[in-house]
């Protein structure tokens, strides 16, 4: 099992560009999550999904959109990237409250 | 008051030492508590759950005090490989579904030879 994988691992964007981060899990988990982690801020929940076709806002959803068309995939979109979105993005999946994290995507917005 | 508060450290301890981390949480309705470990530039990984009666996993002991809304993690006989950031995690925040977790900012531990 690969667990939770994220694509890409690194990305540099210019302000205003768009991109999609892909998260995939092979553990048949219902719940999936997108977090961002910034120095001194800890992990903050952006959006989450409790099942295929459902999504909900977390603590810091502004500037992001998500989709969960397939149970195993959870996509995070940035429509118009801003420097404030420079961060490390972690995807997680879980059953119950135990969450398994992907390796992260390091995004820099110039 | 922040949802989950931890001393950021860093804690610099010699090999073999015992070190304790503390954490407080604000949501009195929280029912589930965890410690995660995060190595530098890596993803968080579950270290252990925290049960009301306290629990032990090898050199690691977790304690919960619901009345004080306080969680602790004790590491005995520290190893170099214990160097990491330890995240206190509580289900919540207040009003959220029970499947959401709130993470503390973490306490950094460096074990020195």
JSON list of C-alpha atoms in Angstrom, two decimals:
[
{"chain": "A", "resi": 1, "resn": "UNK", "atom": "CA", "xyz": [0.00, 0.00, 0.00]},
{"chain": "A", "resi": 2, "resn": "UNK", "atom": "CA", "xyz": [1.25, 3.46, -0.90]},
{"chain": "A", "resi": 3, "resn": "UNK", "atom": "CA", "xyz": [-0.87, 5.08, 1.84]},
{"chain": "A", "resi": 4, "resn": "UNK", "atom": "CA", "xyz": [-1.43, 8.76, 1.09]},
{"chain": "A", "resi": 5, "resn": "UNK", "atom": "CA", "xyz": [0.39, 10.30, -1.84]},
{"chain": "A", "resi": 6, "resn": "UNK", "atom": "CA", "xyz": [0.53, 13.92, -2.94]},
{"chain": "A", "resi": 7, "resn": "UNK", "atom": "CA", "xyz": [1.38, 15.47, -6.28]},
{"chain": "A", "resi": 8, "resn": "UNK", "atom": "CA", "xyz": [3.45, 17.58, -6.83]},
{"chain": "A", "resi": 9, "resn": "UNK", "atom": "CA", "xyz": [6.08, 17.61, -4.08]},
{"chain": "A", "resi": 10, "resn": "UNK", "atom": "CA", "xyz": [7.27, 21.12, -4.88]},
{"chain": "A", "resi": 11, "resn": "UNK", "atom": "CA", "xyz": [5.87, 23.98, -6.93]},
{"chain": "A", "resi": 12, "resn": "UNK", "atom": "CA", "xyz": [6.66, 27.64, -7.53]},
{"chain": "A", "resi": 13, "resn": "UNK", "atom": "CA", "xyz": [3.87, 29.86, -8.82]},
{"chain": "A", "resi": 14, "resn": "UNK", "atom": "CA", "xyz": [3.59, 33.48, -9.76]},
{"chain": "A", "resi": 15, "resn": "UNK", "atom": "CA", "xyz": [0.89, 35.61, -8.18]},
{"chain": "A", "resi": 16, "resn": "UNK", "atom": "CA", "xyz": [-2.38, 35.10, -10.01]},
{"chain": "A", "resi": 17, "resn": "UNK", "atom": "CA", "xyz": [-1.57, 31.67, -11.43]},
{"chain": "A", "resi": 18, "resn": "UNK", "atom": "CA", "xyz": [-3.76, 28.71, -10.70]},
{"chain": "A", "resi": 19, "resn": "UNK", "atom": "CA", "xyz": [-2.92, 25.15, -9.82]},
{"chain": "A", "resi": 20, "resn": "UNK", "atom": "CA", "xyz": [-4.37, 21.93, -8.46]},
{"chain": "A", "resi": 21, "resn": "UNK", "atom": "CA", "xyz": [-2.83, 19.75, -5.79]},
{"chain": "A", "resi": 22, "resn": "UNK", "atom": "CA", "xyz": [-3.73, 16.09, -5.98]},
{"chain": "A", "resi": 23, "resn": "UNK", "atom": "CA", "xyz": [-4.10, 13.76, -3.02]},
{"chain": "A", "resi": 24, "resn": "UNK", "atom": "CA", "xyz": [-4.67, 10.04, -3.43]},
{"chain": "A", "resi": 25, "resn": "UNK", "atom": "CA", "xyz": [-5.18, 7.32, -0.82]},
{"chain": "A", "resi": 26, "resn": "UNK", "atom": "CA", "xyz": [-5.43, 3.57, -1.23]},
{"chain": "A", "resi": 27, "resn": "UNK", "atom": "CA", "xyz": [-6.76, 2.73, 2.23]},
{"chain": "A", "resi": 28, "resn": "UNK", "atom": "CA", "xyz": [-10.46, 3.08, 1.35]},
{"chain": "A", "resi": 29, "resn": "UNK", "atom": "CA", "xyz": [-10.86, 5.87, 3.90]},
{"chain": "A", "resi": 30, "resn": "UNK", "atom": "CA", "xyz": [-14.06, 7.88, 3.93]},
{"chain": "A", "resi": 31, "resn": "UNK", "atom": "CA", "xyz": [-12.58, 11.03, 5.41]},
{"chain": "A", "resi": 32, "resn": "UNK", "atom": "CA", "xyz": [-10.02, 13.20, 3.69]},
{"chain": "A", "resi": 33, "resn": "UNK", "atom": "CA", "xyz": [-8.52, 16.53, 4.71]},
{"chain": "A", "resi": 34, "resn": "UNK", "atom": "CA", "xyz": [-6.37, 19.35, 3.40]},
{"chain": "A", "resi": 35, "resn": "UNK", "atom": "CA", "xyz": [-4.17, 21.28, 5.84]},
{"chain": "A", "resi": 36, "resn": "UNK", "atom": "CA", "xyz": [-1.62, 24.01, 5.52]},
{"chain": "A", "resi": 37, "resn": "UNK", "atom": "CA", "xyz": [1.34, 24.36, 7.85]},
{"chain": "A", "resi": 38, "resn": "UNK", "atom": "CA", "xyz": [3.13, 27.65, 8.34]},
{"chain": "A", "resi": 39, "resn": "UNK", "atom": "CA", "xyz": [5.98, 28.47, 10.72]},
{"chain": "A", "resi": 40, "resn": "UNK", "atom": "CA", "xyz": [4.62, 29.35, 14.14]},
{"chain": "A", "resi": 41, "resn": "UNK", "atom": "CA", "xyz": [1.04, 28.57, 13.11]},
{"chain": "A", "resi": 42, "resn": "UNK", "atom": "CA", "xyz": [0.78, 24.82, 13.31]},
{"chain": "A", "resi": 43, "resn": "UNK", "atom": "CA", "xyz": [-1.49, 22.77, 11.09]},
{"chain": "A", "resi": 44, "resn": "UNK", "atom": "CA", "xyz": [-4.69, 24.50, 9.99]},
{"chain": "A", "resi": 45, "resn": "UNK", "atom": "CA", "xyz": [-7.58, 22.77, 8.28]},
{"chain": "A", "resi": 46, "resn": "UNK", "atom": "CA", "xyz": [-8.51, 24.20, 4.87]},
{"chain": "A", "resi": 47, "resn": "UNK", "atom": "CA", "xyz": [-11.26, 21.88, 3.64]},
{"chain": "A", "resi": 48, "resn": "UNK", "atom": "CA", "xyz": [-12.33, 18.36, 4.35]},
{"chain": "A", "resi": 49, "resn": "UNK", "atom": "CA", "xyz": [-14.58, 15.63, 2.99]},
{"chain": "A", "resi": 50, "resn": "UNK", "atom": "CA", "xyz": [-16.56, 12.98, 4.79]},
{"chain": "A", "resi": 51, "resn": "UNK", "atom": "CA", "xyz": [-17.25, 10.96, 1.67]},
{"chain": "A", "resi": 52, "resn": "UNK", "atom": "CA", "xyz": [-17.27, 10.87, -2.10]},
{"chain": "A", "resi": 53, "resn": "UNK", "atom": "CA", "xyz": [-19.07, 13.87, -3.54]},
{"chain": "A", "resi": 54, "resn": "UNK", "atom": "CA", "xyz": [-19.10, 15.83, -0.26]},
{"chain": "A", "resi": 55, "resn": "UNK", "atom": "CA", "xyz": [-16.84, 18.66, 0.89]},
{"chain": "A", "resi": 56, "resn": "UNK", "atom": "CA", "xyz": [-16.91, 21.20, 3.70]},
{"chain": "A", "resi": 57, "resn": "UNK", "atom": "CA", "xyz": [-14.98, 24.25, 4.83]},
{"chain": "A", "resi": 58, "resn": "UNK", "atom": "CA", "xyz": [-12.41, 24.11, 7.55]},
{"chain": "A", "resi": 59, "resn": "UNK", "atom": "CA", "xyz": [-10.71, 26.87, 9.49]},
{"chain": "A", "resi": 60, "resn": "UNK", "atom": "CA", "xyz": [-9.01, 28.69, 6.58]},
{"chain": "A", "resi": 61, "resn": "UNK", "atom": "CA", "xyz": [-10.94, 27.98, 3.35]},
{"chain": "A", "resi": 62, "resn": "UNK", "atom": "CA", "xyz": [-10.68, 31.35, 1.60]},
{"chain": "A", "resi": 63, "resn": "UNK", "atom": "CA", "xyz": [-8.82, 31.24, -1.71]},
{"chain": "A", "resi": 64, "resn": "UNK", "atom": "CA", "xyz": [-9.13, 27.46, -2.05]},
{"chain": "A", "resi": 65, "resn": "UNK", "atom": "CA", "xyz": [-11.60, 25.07, -3.60]},
{"chain": "A", "resi": 66, "resn": "UNK", "atom": "CA", "xyz": [-11.79, 21.30, -3.37]},
{"chain": "A", "resi": 67, "resn": "UNK", "atom": "CA", "xyz": [-13.42, 18.37, -5.09]},
{"chain": "A", "resi": 68, "resn": "UNK", "atom": "CA", "xyz": [-13.92, 14.72, -4.16]},
{"chain": "A", "resi": 69, "resn": "UNK", "atom": "CA", "xyz": [-15.26, 13.09, -7.30]},
{"chain": "A", "resi": 70, "resn": "UNK", "atom": "CA", "xyz": [-13.74, 9.72, -6.42]},
{"chain": "A", "resi": 71, "resn": "UNK", "atom": "CA", "xyz": [-13.40, 8.24, -2.95]},
{"chain": "A", "resi": 72, "resn": "UNK", "atom": "CA", "xyz": [-9.67, 7.81, -3.28]},
{"chain": "A", "resi": 73, "resn": "UNK", "atom": "CA", "xyz": [-8.88, 11.33, -4.55]},
{"chain": "A", "resi": 74, "resn": "UNK", "atom": "CA", "xyz": [-9.17, 14.76, -2.98]},
{"chain": "A", "resi": 75, "resn": "UNK", "atom": "CA", "xyz": [-8.14, 17.76, -5.05]},
{"chain": "A", "resi": 76, "resn": "UNK", "atom": "CA", "xyz": [-7.20, 21.19, -3.73]},
{"chain": "A", "resi": 77, "resn": "UNK", "atom": "CA", "xyz": [-7.38, 24.11, -6.15]},
{"chain": "A", "resi": 78, "resn": "UNK", "atom": "CA", "xyz": [-5.93, 27.56, -5.99]},
{"chain": "A", "resi": 79, "resn": "UNK", "atom": "CA", "xyz": [-7.74, 29.73, -8.53]},
{"chain": "A", "resi": 80, "resn": "UNK", "atom": "CA", "xyz": [-5.55, 32.83, -8.22]},
{"chain": "A", "resi": 81, "resn": "UNK", "atom": "CA", "xyz": [-2.48, 32.23, -6.11]},
{"chain": "A", "resi": 82, "resn": "UNK", "atom": "CA", "xyz": [-1.31, 34.88, -3.64]},
{"chain": "A", "resi": 83, "resn": "UNK", "atom": "CA", "xyz": [1.98, 35.14, -1.73]},
{"chain": "A", "resi": 84, "resn": "UNK", "atom": "CA", "xyz": [0.02, 34.50, 1.49]},
{"chain": "A", "resi": 85, "resn": "UNK", "atom": "CA", "xyz": [-0.63, 31.00, 0.17]},
{"chain": "A", "resi": 86, "resn": "UNK", "atom": "CA", "xyz": [3.06, 30.13, 0.34]},
{"chain": "A", "resi": 87, "resn": "UNK", "atom": "CA", "xyz": [3.03, 27.17, 2.68]},
{"chain": "A", "resi": 88, "resn": "UNK", "atom": "CA", "xyz": [3.44, 23.43, 3.08]},
{"chain": "A", "resi": 89, "resn": "UNK", "atom": "CA", "xyz": [0.22, 21.64, 2.21]},
{"chain": "A", "resi": 90, "resn": "UNK", "atom": "CA", "xyz": [-0.59, 18.28, 3.78]},
{"chain": "A", "resi": 91, "resn": "UNK", "atom": "CA", "xyz": [-3.34, 15.95, 2.77]},
{"chain": "A", "resi": 92, "resn": "UNK", "atom": "CA", "xyz": [-4.63, 13.36, 5.21]},
{"chain": "A", "resi": 93, "resn": "UNK", "atom": "CA", "xyz": [-7.13, 10.56, 5.16]},
{"chain": "A", "resi": 94, "resn": "UNK", "atom": "CA", "xyz": [-8.69, 8.67, 7.99]},
{"chain": "A", "resi": 95, "resn": "UNK", "atom": "CA", "xyz": [-11.26, 6.42, 9.48]},
{"chain": "A", "resi": 96, "resn": "UNK", "atom": "CA", "xyz": [-12.62, 7.62, 12.77]},
{"chain": "A", "resi": 97, "resn": "UNK", "atom": "CA", "xyz": [-10.23, 10.15, 14.22]},
{"chain": "A", "resi": 98, "resn": "UNK", "atom": "CA", "xyz": [-6.90, 8.61, 13.28]},
{"chain": "A", "resi": 99, "resn": "UNK", "atom": "CA", "xyz": [-5.47, 10.53, 10.35]},
{"chain": "A", "resi": 100, "resn": "UNK", "atom": "CA", "xyz": [-2.72, 9.43, 7.99]},
{"chain": "A", "resi": 101, "resn": "UNK", "atom": "CA", "xyz": [-0.79, 12.16, 6.29]},
{"chain": "A", "resi": 102, "resn": "UNK", "atom": "CA", "xyz": [0.80, 12.45, 2.89]},
{"chain": "A", "resi": 103, "resn": "UNK", "atom": "CA", "xyz": [4.39, 13.69, 2.49]},
{"chain": "A", "resi": 104, "resn": "UNK", "atom": "CA", "xyz": [3.34, 17.28, 1.76]},
{"chain": "A", "resi": 105, "resn": "UNK", "atom": "CA", "xyz": [3.59, 19.77, -1.09]},
{"chain": "A", "resi": 106, "resn": "UNK", "atom": "CA", "xyz": [5.87, 22.77, -0.67]},
{"chain": "A", "resi": 107, "resn": "UNK", "atom": "CA", "xyz": [4.30, 25.68, -2.53]},
{"chain": "A", "resi": 108, "resn": "UNK", "atom": "CA", "xyz": [5.94, 29.05, -3.04]},
{"chain": "A", "resi": 109, "resn": "UNK", "atom": "CA", "xyz": [3.99, 31.92, -4.56]},
{"chain": "A", "resi": 110, "resn": "UNK", "atom": "CA", "xyz": [6.14, 34.78, -5.83]},
{"chain": "B", "resi": 1, "resn": "UNK", "atom": "CA", "xyz": [-7.80, 31.37, 24.42]},
{"chain": "B", "resi": 2, "resn": "UNK", "atom": "CA", "xyz": [-6.24, 29.17, 21.75]},
{"chain": "B", "resi": 3, "resn": "UNK", "atom": "CA", "xyz": [-7.82, 25.78, 21.18]},
{"chain": "B", "resi": 4, "resn": "UNK", "atom": "CA", "xyz": [-4.69, 23.76, 21.94]},
{"chain": "B", "resi": 5, "resn": "UNK", "atom": "CA", "xyz": [-1.65, 25.29, 23.59]},
{"chain": "B", "resi": 6, "resn": "UNK", "atom": "CA", "xyz": [1.82, 23.82, 23.92]},
{"chain": "B", "resi": 7, "resn": "UNK", "atom": "CA", "xyz": [5.19, 25.08, 25.06]},
{"chain": "B", "resi": 8, "resn": "UNK", "atom": "CA", "xyz": [7.07, 25.49, 21.75]},
{"chain": "B", "resi": 9, "resn": "UNK", "atom": "CA", "xyz": [10.44, 24.67, 23.31]},
{"chain": "B", "resi": 10, "resn": "UNK", "atom": "CA", "xyz": [12.94, 23.78, 22.11]},
{"chain": "B", "resi": 11, "resn": "UNK", "atom": "CA", "xyz": [13.74, 21.20, 24.73]},
{"chain": "B", "resi": 12, "resn": "UNK", "atom": "CA", "xyz": [17.39, 20.20, 24.49]},
{"chain": "B", "resi": 13, "resn": "UNK", "atom": "CA", "xyz": [18.08, 17.10, 26.57]},
{"chain": "B", "resi": 14, "resn": "UNK", "atom": "CA", "xyz": [20.96, 14.62, 26.80]},
{"chain": "B", "resi": 15, "resn": "UNK", "atom": "CA", "xyz": [20.55, 11.01, 25.74]},
{"chain": "B", "resi": 16, "resn": "UNK", "atom": "CA", "xyz": [19.00, 8.95, 28.50]},
{"chain": "B", "resi": 17, "resn": "UNK", "atom": "CA", "xyz": [17.15, 11.86, 30.07]},
{"chain": "B", "resi": 18, "resn": "UNK", "atom": "CA", "xyz": [13.46, 11.92, 30.90]},
{"chain": "B", "resi": 19, "resn": "UNK", "atom": "CA", "xyz": [11.48, 14.75, 29.35]},
{"chain": "B", "resi": 20, "resn": "UNK", "atom": "CA", "xyz": [7.86, 15.81, 29.75]},
{"chain": "B", "resi": 21, "resn": "UNK", "atom": "CA", "xyz": [5.67, 17.87, 27.46]},
{"chain": "B", "resi": 22, "resn": "UNK", "atom": "CA", "xyz": [2.45, 19.54, 28.49]},
{"chain": "B", "resi": 23, "resn": "UNK", "atom": "CA", "xyz": [-0.57, 20.68, 26.59]},
{"chain": "B", "resi": 24, "resn": "UNK", "atom": "CA", "xyz": [-3.83, 22.41, 27.49]},
{"chain": "B", "resi": 25, "resn": "UNK", "atom": "CA", "xyz": [-7.03, 22.49, 25.45]},
{"chain": "B", "resi": 26, "resn": "UNK", "atom": "CA", "xyz": [-10.01, 24.82, 25.57]},
{"chain": "B", "resi": 27, "resn": "UNK", "atom": "CA", "xyz": [-12.88, 22.67, 24.27]},
{"chain": "B", "resi": 28, "resn": "UNK", "atom": "CA", "xyz": [-14.34, 20.95, 27.31]},
{"chain": "B", "resi": 29, "resn": "UNK", "atom": "CA", "xyz": [-16.48, 18.79, 25.01]},
{"chain": "B", "resi": 30, "resn": "UNK", "atom": "CA", "xyz": [-13.44, 17.13, 23.41]},
{"chain": "B", "resi": 31, "resn": "UNK", "atom": "CA", "xyz": [-13.45, 13.39, 23.80]},
{"chain": "B", "resi": 32, "resn": "UNK", "atom": "CA", "xyz": [-10.40, 12.21, 21.90]},
{"chain": "B", "resi": 33, "resn": "UNK", "atom": "CA", "xyz": [-6.78, 13.12, 22.43]},
{"chain": "B", "resi": 34, "resn": "UNK", "atom": "CA", "xyz": [-3.58, 12.23, 20.65]},
{"chain": "B", "resi": 35, "resn": "UNK", "atom": "CA", "xyz": [0.12, 12.88, 20.38]},
{"chain": "B", "resi": 36, "resn": "UNK", "atom": "CA", "xyz": [1.58, 13.08, 16.90]},
{"chain": "B", "resi": 37, "resn": "UNK", "atom": "CA", "xyz": [5.24, 13.23, 16.02]},
{"chain": "B", "resi": 38, "resn": "UNK", "atom": "CA", "xyz": [6.62, 15.28, 13.14]},
{"chain": "B", "resi": 39, "resn": "UNK", "atom": "CA", "xyz": [10.20, 14.95, 11.96]},
{"chain": "B", "resi": 40, "resn": "UNK", "atom": "CA", "xyz": [11.86, 17.90, 10.26]},
{"chain": "B", "resi": 41, "resn": "UNK", "atom": "CA", "xyz": [10.36, 18.50, 6.80]},
{"chain": "B", "resi": 42, "resn": "UNK", "atom": "CA", "xyz": [8.20, 15.39, 7.09]},
{"chain": "B", "resi": 43, "resn": "UNK", "atom": "CA", "xyz": [4.54, 14.68, 7.64]},
{"chain": "B", "resi": 44, "resn": "UNK", "atom": "CA", "xyz": [2.96, 14.24, 11.09]},
{"chain": "B", "resi": 45, "resn": "UNK", "atom": "CA", "xyz": [2.53, 10.66, 12.24]},
{"chain": "B", "resi": 46, "resn": "UNK", "atom": "CA", "xyz": [0.41, 9.33, 15.07]},
{"chain": "B", "resi": 47, "resn": "UNK", "atom": "CA", "xyz": [2.54, 8.52, 18.11]},
{"chain": "B", "resi": 48, "resn": "UNK", "atom": "CA", "xyz": [-0.18, 7.45, 20.50]},
{"chain": "B", "resi": 49, "resn": "UNK", "atom": "CA", "xyz": [-3.71, 8.05, 21.62]},
{"chain": "B", "resi": 50, "resn": "UNK", "atom": "CA", "xyz": [-4.32, 9.39, 25.12]},
{"chain": "B", "resi": 51, "resn": "UNK", "atom": "CA", "xyz": [-6.81, 7.59, 27.30]},
{"chain": "B", "resi": 52, "resn": "UNK", "atom": "CA", "xyz": [-8.51, 8.82, 30.46]},
{"chain": "B", "resi": 53, "resn": "UNK", "atom": "CA", "xyz": [-6.73, 6.31, 32.65]},
{"chain": "B", "resi": 54, "resn": "UNK", "atom": "CA", "xyz": [-3.35, 7.15, 31.16]},
{"chain": "B", "resi": 55, "resn": "UNK", "atom": "CA", "xyz": [-1.48, 4.82, 28.88]},
{"chain": "B", "resi": 56, "resn": "UNK", "atom": "CA", "xyz": [2.01, 3.67, 28.15]},
{"chain": "B", "resi": 57, "resn": "UNK", "atom": "CA", "xyz": [3.76, 2.53, 24.99]},
{"chain": "B", "resi": 58, "resn": "UNK", "atom": "CA", "xyz": [7.32, 1.48, 25.71]},
{"chain": "B", "resi": 59, "resn": "UNK", "atom": "CA", "xyz": [9.25, 4.55, 26.82]},
{"chain": "B", "resi": 60, "resn": "UNK", "atom": "CA", "xyz": [6.28, 6.85, 26.20]},
{"chain": "B", "resi": 61, "resn": "UNK", "atom": "CA", "xyz": [3.56, 7.61, 28.75]},
{"chain": "B", "resi": 62, "resn": "UNK", "atom": "CA", "xyz": [0.55, 9.80, 28.08]},
{"chain": "B", "resi": 63, "resn": "UNK", "atom": "CA", "xyz": [-1.72, 11.27, 30.74]},
{"chain": "B", "resi": 64, "resn": "UNK", "atom": "CA", "xyz": [-5.02, 13.11, 30.55]},
{"chain": "B", "resi": 65, "resn": "UNK", "atom": "CA", "xyz": [-6.61, 15.34, 33.18]},
{"chain": "B", "resi": 66, "resn": "UNK", "atom": "CA", "xyz": [-10.10, 16.22, 31.99]},
{"chain": "B", "resi": 67, "resn": "UNK", "atom": "CA", "xyz": [-10.87, 18.47, 34.96]},
{"chain": "B", "resi": 68, "resn": "UNK", "atom": "CA", "xyz": [-7.87, 20.66, 34.18]},
{"chain": "B", "resi": 69, "resn": "UNK", "atom": "CA", "xyz": [-8.11, 20.09, 30.41]},
{"chain": "B", "resi": 70, "resn": "UNK", "atom": "CA", "xyz": [-4.48, 19.09, 30.41]},
{"chain": "B", "resi": 71, "resn": "UNK", "atom": "CA", "xyz": [-2.56, 16.43, 28.50]},
{"chain": "B", "resi": 72, "resn": "UNK", "atom": "CA", "xyz": [1.01, 15.31, 29.03]},
{"chain": "B", "resi": 73, "resn": "UNK", "atom": "CA", "xyz": [3.59, 13.14, 27.31]},
{"chain": "B", "resi": 74, "resn": "UNK", "atom": "CA", "xyz": [6.55, 11.67, 29.17]},
{"chain": "B", "resi": 75, "resn": "UNK", "atom": "CA", "xyz": [9.52, 10.21, 27.32]},
{"chain": "B", "resi": 76, "resn": "UNK", "atom": "CA", "xyz": [11.92, 8.11, 29.37]},
{"chain": "B", "resi": 77, "resn": "UNK", "atom": "CA", "xyz": [15.48, 7.17, 28.42]},
{"chain": "B", "resi": 78, "resn": "UNK", "atom": "CA", "xyz": [15.55, 9.60, 25.49]},
{"chain": "B", "resi": 79, "resn": "UNK", "atom": "CA", "xyz": [17.18, 8.43, 22.28]},
{"chain": "B", "resi": 80, "resn": "UNK", "atom": "CA", "xyz": [18.71, 10.51, 19.51]},
{"chain": "B", "resi": 81, "resn": "UNK", "atom": "CA", "xyz": [15.93, 9.22, 17.27]},
{"chain": "B", "resi": 82, "resn": "UNK", "atom": "CA", "xyz": [13.34, 10.88, 19.53]},
{"chain": "B", "resi": 83, "resn": "UNK", "atom": "CA", "xyz": [14.42, 14.28, 18.19]},
{"chain": "B", "resi": 84, "resn": "UNK", "atom": "CA", "xyz": [11.32, 15.68, 16.52]},
{"chain": "B", "resi": 85, "resn": "UNK", "atom": "CA", "xyz": [8.40, 18.03, 17.07]},
{"chain": "B", "resi": 86, "resn": "UNK", "atom": "CA", "xyz": [5.58, 16.60, 19.18]},
{"chain": "B", "resi": 87, "resn": "UNK", "atom": "CA", "xyz": [2.08, 17.76, 18.37]},
{"chain": "B", "resi": 88, "resn": "UNK", "atom": "CA", "xyz": [-0.74, 17.69, 20.88]},
{"chain": "B", "resi": 89, "resn": "UNK", "atom": "CA", "xyz": [-4.02, 16.95, 19.08]},
{"chain": "B", "resi": 90, "resn": "UNK", "atom": "CA", "xyz": [-7.60, 17.16, 20.26]},
{"chain": "B", "resi": 91, "resn": "UNK", "atom": "CA", "xyz": [-10.85, 16.46, 18.45]},
{"chain": "B", "resi": 92, "resn": "UNK", "atom": "CA", "xyz": [-12.77, 19.66, 17.71]},
{"chain": "B", "resi": 93, "resn": "UNK", "atom": "CA", "xyz": [-12.87, 22.65, 17.38]},
{"chain": "B", "resi": 94, "resn": "UNK", "atom": "CA", "xyz": [-15.96, 23.56, 19.29]},
{"chain": "B", "resi": 95, "resn": "UNK", "atom": "CA", "xyz": [-19.06, 23.10, 17.15]},
{"chain": "B", "resi": 96, "resn": "UNK", "atom": "CA", "xyz": [-17.28, 21.08, 14.51]},
{"chain": "B", "resi": 97, "resn": "UNK", "atom": "CA", "xyz": [-17.96, 17.50, 13.57]},
{"chain": "B", "resi": 98, "resn": "UNK", "atom": "CA", "xyz": [-16.30, 14.93, 15.74]},
{"chain": "B", "resi": 99, "resn": "UNK", "atom": "CA", "xyz": [-14.12, 13.86, 12.80]},
{"chain": "B", "resi": 100, "resn": "UNK", "atom": "CA", "xyz": [-12.11, 17.09, 12.88]},
{"chain": "B", "resi": 101, "resn": "UNK", "atom": "CA", "xyz": [-8.87, 17.46, 14.77]},
{"chain": "B", "resi": 102, "resn": "UNK", "atom": "CA", "xyz": [-7.26, 20.57, 16.20]},
{"chain": "B", "resi": 103, "resn": "UNK", "atom": "CA", "xyz": [-3.48, 20.54, 16.33]},
{"chain": "B", "resi": 104, "resn": "UNK", "atom": "CA", "xyz": [-1.23, 22.36, 18.74]},
{"chain": "B", "resi": 105, "resn": "UNK", "atom": "CA", "xyz": [1.74, 24.19, 17.28]},
{"chain": "B", "resi": 106, "resn": "UNK", "atom": "CA", "xyz": [4.09, 21.55, 18.60]},
{"chain": "B", "resi": 107, "resn": "UNK", "atom": "CA", "xyz": [6.98, 21.23, 21.02]},
{"chain": "B", "resi": 108, "resn": "UNK", "atom": "CA", "xyz": [10.41, 20.71, 19.52]},
{"chain": "B", "resi": 109, "resn": "UNK", "atom": "CA", "xyz": [12.69, 18.15, 21.16]},
{"chain": "B", "resi": 110, "resn": "UNK", "atom": "CA", "xyz": [16.39, 17.79, 20.45]},
{"chain": "B", "resi": 111, "resn": "UNK", "atom": "CA", "xyz": [18.18, 14.88, 22.09]},
{"chain": "B", "resi": 112, "resn": "UNK", "atom": "CA", "xyz": [21.89, 15.58, 22.34]},
{"chain": "B", "resi": 113, "resn": "UNK", "atom": "CA", "xyz": [24.62, 12.89, 22.37]}
]
